[in-house]
Coordinates of C-alpha atoms in Angstrom, one line a residue:
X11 CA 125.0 135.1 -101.3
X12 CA 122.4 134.2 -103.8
X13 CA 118.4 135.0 -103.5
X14 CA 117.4 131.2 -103.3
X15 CA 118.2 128.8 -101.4
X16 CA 116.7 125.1 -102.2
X17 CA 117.5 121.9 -100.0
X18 CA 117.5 118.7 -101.7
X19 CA 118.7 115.2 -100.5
X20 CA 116.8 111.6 -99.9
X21 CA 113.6 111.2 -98.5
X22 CA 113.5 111.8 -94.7
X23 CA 116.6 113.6 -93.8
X24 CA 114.0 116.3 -92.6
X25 CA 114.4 119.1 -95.6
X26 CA 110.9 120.1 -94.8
X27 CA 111.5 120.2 -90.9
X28 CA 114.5 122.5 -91.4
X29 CA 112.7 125.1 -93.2
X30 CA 109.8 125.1 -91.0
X31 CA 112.1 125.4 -88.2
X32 CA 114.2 128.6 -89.9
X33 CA 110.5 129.8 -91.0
X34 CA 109.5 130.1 -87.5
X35 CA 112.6 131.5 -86.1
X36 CA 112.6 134.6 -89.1
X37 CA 111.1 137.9 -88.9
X38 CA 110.5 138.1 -92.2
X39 CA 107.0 138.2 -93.6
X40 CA 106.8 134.4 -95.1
X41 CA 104.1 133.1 -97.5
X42 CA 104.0 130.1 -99.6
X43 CA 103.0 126.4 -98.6
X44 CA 104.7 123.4 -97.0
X45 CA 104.0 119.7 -97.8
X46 CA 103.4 117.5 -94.9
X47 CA 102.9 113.2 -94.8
X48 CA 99.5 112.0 -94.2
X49 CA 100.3 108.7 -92.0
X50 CA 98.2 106.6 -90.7
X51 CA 99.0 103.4 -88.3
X52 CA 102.9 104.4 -89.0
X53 CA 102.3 103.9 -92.8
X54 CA 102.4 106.7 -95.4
X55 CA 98.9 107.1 -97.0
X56 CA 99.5 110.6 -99.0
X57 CA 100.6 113.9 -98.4
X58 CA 98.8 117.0 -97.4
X59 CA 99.6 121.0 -98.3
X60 CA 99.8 123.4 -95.6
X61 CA 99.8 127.2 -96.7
X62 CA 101.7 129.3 -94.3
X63 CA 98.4 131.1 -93.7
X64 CA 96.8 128.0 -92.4
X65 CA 94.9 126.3 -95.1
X66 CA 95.6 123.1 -95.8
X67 CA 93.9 120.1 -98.5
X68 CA 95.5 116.7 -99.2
X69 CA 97.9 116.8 -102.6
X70 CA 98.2 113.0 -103.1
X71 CA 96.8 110.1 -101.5
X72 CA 96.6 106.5 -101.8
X73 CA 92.8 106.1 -101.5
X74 CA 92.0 109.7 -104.2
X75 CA 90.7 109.4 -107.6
X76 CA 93.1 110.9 -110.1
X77 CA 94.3 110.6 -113.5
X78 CA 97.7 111.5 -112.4
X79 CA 100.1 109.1 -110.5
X80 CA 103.2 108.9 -108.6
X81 CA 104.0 105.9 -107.5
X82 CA 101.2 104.3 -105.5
X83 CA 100.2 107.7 -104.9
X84 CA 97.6 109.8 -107.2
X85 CA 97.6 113.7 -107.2
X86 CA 94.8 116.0 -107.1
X87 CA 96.4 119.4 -109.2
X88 CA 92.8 121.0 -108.2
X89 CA 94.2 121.0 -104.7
X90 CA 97.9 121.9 -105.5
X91 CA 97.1 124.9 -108.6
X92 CA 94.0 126.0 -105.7
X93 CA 96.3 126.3 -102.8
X94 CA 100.2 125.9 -103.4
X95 CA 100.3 127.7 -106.8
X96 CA 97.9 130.4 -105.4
X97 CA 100.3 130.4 -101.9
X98 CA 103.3 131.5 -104.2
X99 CA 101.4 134.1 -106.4
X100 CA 100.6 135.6 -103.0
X101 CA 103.7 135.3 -101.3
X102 CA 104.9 137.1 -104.0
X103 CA 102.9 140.1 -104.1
X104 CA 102.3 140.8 -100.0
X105 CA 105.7 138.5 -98.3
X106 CA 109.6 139.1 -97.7
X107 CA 110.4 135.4 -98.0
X108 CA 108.6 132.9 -100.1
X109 CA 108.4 129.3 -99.4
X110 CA 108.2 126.3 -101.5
X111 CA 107.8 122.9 -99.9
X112 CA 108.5 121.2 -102.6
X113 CA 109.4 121.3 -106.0
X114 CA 109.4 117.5 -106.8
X115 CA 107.4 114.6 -109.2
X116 CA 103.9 115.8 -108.0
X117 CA 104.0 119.3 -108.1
X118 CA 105.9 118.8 -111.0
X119 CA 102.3 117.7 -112.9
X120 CA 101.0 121.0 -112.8
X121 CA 102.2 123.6 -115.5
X122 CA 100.6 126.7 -113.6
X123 CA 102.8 125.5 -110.3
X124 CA 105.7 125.2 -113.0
X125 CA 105.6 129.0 -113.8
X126 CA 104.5 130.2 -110.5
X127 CA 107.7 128.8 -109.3
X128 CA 109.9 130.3 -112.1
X129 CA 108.2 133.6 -111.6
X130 CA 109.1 133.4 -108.0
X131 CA 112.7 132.9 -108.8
X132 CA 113.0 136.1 -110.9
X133 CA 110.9 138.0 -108.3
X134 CA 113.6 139.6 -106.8
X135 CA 112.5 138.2 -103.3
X136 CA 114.2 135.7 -101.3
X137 CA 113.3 132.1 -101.7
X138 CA 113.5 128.8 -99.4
X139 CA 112.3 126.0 -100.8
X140 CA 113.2 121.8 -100.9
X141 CA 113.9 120.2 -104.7
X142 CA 113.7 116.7 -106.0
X143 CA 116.9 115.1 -105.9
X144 CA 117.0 112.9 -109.0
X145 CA 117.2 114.3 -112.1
X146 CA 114.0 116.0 -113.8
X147 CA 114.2 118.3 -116.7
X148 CA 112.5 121.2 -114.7
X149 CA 114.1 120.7 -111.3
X150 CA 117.2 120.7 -113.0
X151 CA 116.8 124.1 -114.6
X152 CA 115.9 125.1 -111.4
X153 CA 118.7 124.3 -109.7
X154 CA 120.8 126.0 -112.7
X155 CA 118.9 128.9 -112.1
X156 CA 121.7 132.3 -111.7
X157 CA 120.0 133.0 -108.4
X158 CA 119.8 129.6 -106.6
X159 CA 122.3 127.9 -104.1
X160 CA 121.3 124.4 -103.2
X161 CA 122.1 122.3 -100.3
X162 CA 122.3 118.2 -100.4
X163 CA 121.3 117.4 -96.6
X164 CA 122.0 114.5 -94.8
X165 CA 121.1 113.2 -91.3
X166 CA 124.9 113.9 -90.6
X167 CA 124.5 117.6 -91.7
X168 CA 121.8 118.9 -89.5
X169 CA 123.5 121.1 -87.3
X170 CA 125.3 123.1 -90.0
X171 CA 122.3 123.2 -92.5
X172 CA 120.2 125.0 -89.7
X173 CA 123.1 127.4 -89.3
X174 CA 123.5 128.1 -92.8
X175 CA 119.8 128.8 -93.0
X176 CA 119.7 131.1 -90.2
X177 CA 122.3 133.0 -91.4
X178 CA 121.1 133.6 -95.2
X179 CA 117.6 134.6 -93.2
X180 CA 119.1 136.6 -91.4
X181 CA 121.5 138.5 -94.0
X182 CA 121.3 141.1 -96.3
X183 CA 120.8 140.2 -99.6
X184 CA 120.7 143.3 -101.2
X185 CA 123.7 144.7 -102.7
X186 CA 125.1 148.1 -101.4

């Protein structure tokens, strides 16, 4: 079994959810961030980053100044080099299992997130992260990547994505 292991799929099938879920059930160190919705009266304002240390800053929001846009949302890549990018470098000096929630069209902005997550790859260390679905030119050498395995989940495919995660967690990946 390969090193990384990236879900993808539409929005709200619960990647994110999945891997927190496998995250908290491991007893391997973990470092690295996750990317939580910022709602507010049911709607979707933005989206916040949560390191797995505890610090957290909003990424995108509706209501931020920023240069850089997706969709109706604008980034801040202050917040996402300050704590996701510097969440991975750490992860990969001090954890076990590095997490990256997510690789997609915002984080995609930032060229020092870009690297940190290539770096990561080739660290030798396990990965768990979630990638954009649709096609990007650096998502897709991601998923090409030797060491990555990726799963498409679905709403249907819950139960046997959360297996397959807590079994690569819990194996051995290193040969002999």
């Amino acid at each position: 079994m390969k090193r990384v292991l990236l879900l993808t799929g539409r929005p709200g099938t619960g990647k994110t959810g999945l891997i927190e879920q496998a995250v908290s059930a491991t007893k391997l160190a973990a470092g690295g961030f996750y990317t939580k919705e910022i709602r507010v009266g049911g709607t979707r304002q933005g989206f916040r980053i949560v390191t797995l240390d505890g610090r957290q800053a909003v990424l995108a929001h509706v209501a931020i100044s920023s240069p850089c846009r997706v969709g109706r949302y604008k980034v801040d890549i202050d917040t996402l080099n300050a704590l996701a990018t510097t969440a991975l470098r750490s992860a990969m000096m001090d954890a076990e299992l590095i997490v990256i929630d997510e690789i997609g069209k915002m984080e995609l902005h930032s060229d020092p997130f870009c690297r940190a997550t290539m770096e990561a790859l080739q660290s030798g260390k396990r990965v768990l992260g979630t990638i954009m679905l649709n096609p990007h030119p650096f998502a897709d050498e991601v998923k090409r990547h030797p060491q990555v395995d990726t799963i498409i989940v679905t709403r249907e495919n819950h139960t046997e994505t959360k297996r397959v995660l807590s079994d690569w967690l819990s194996r051995d990946l290193h040969p002999g």
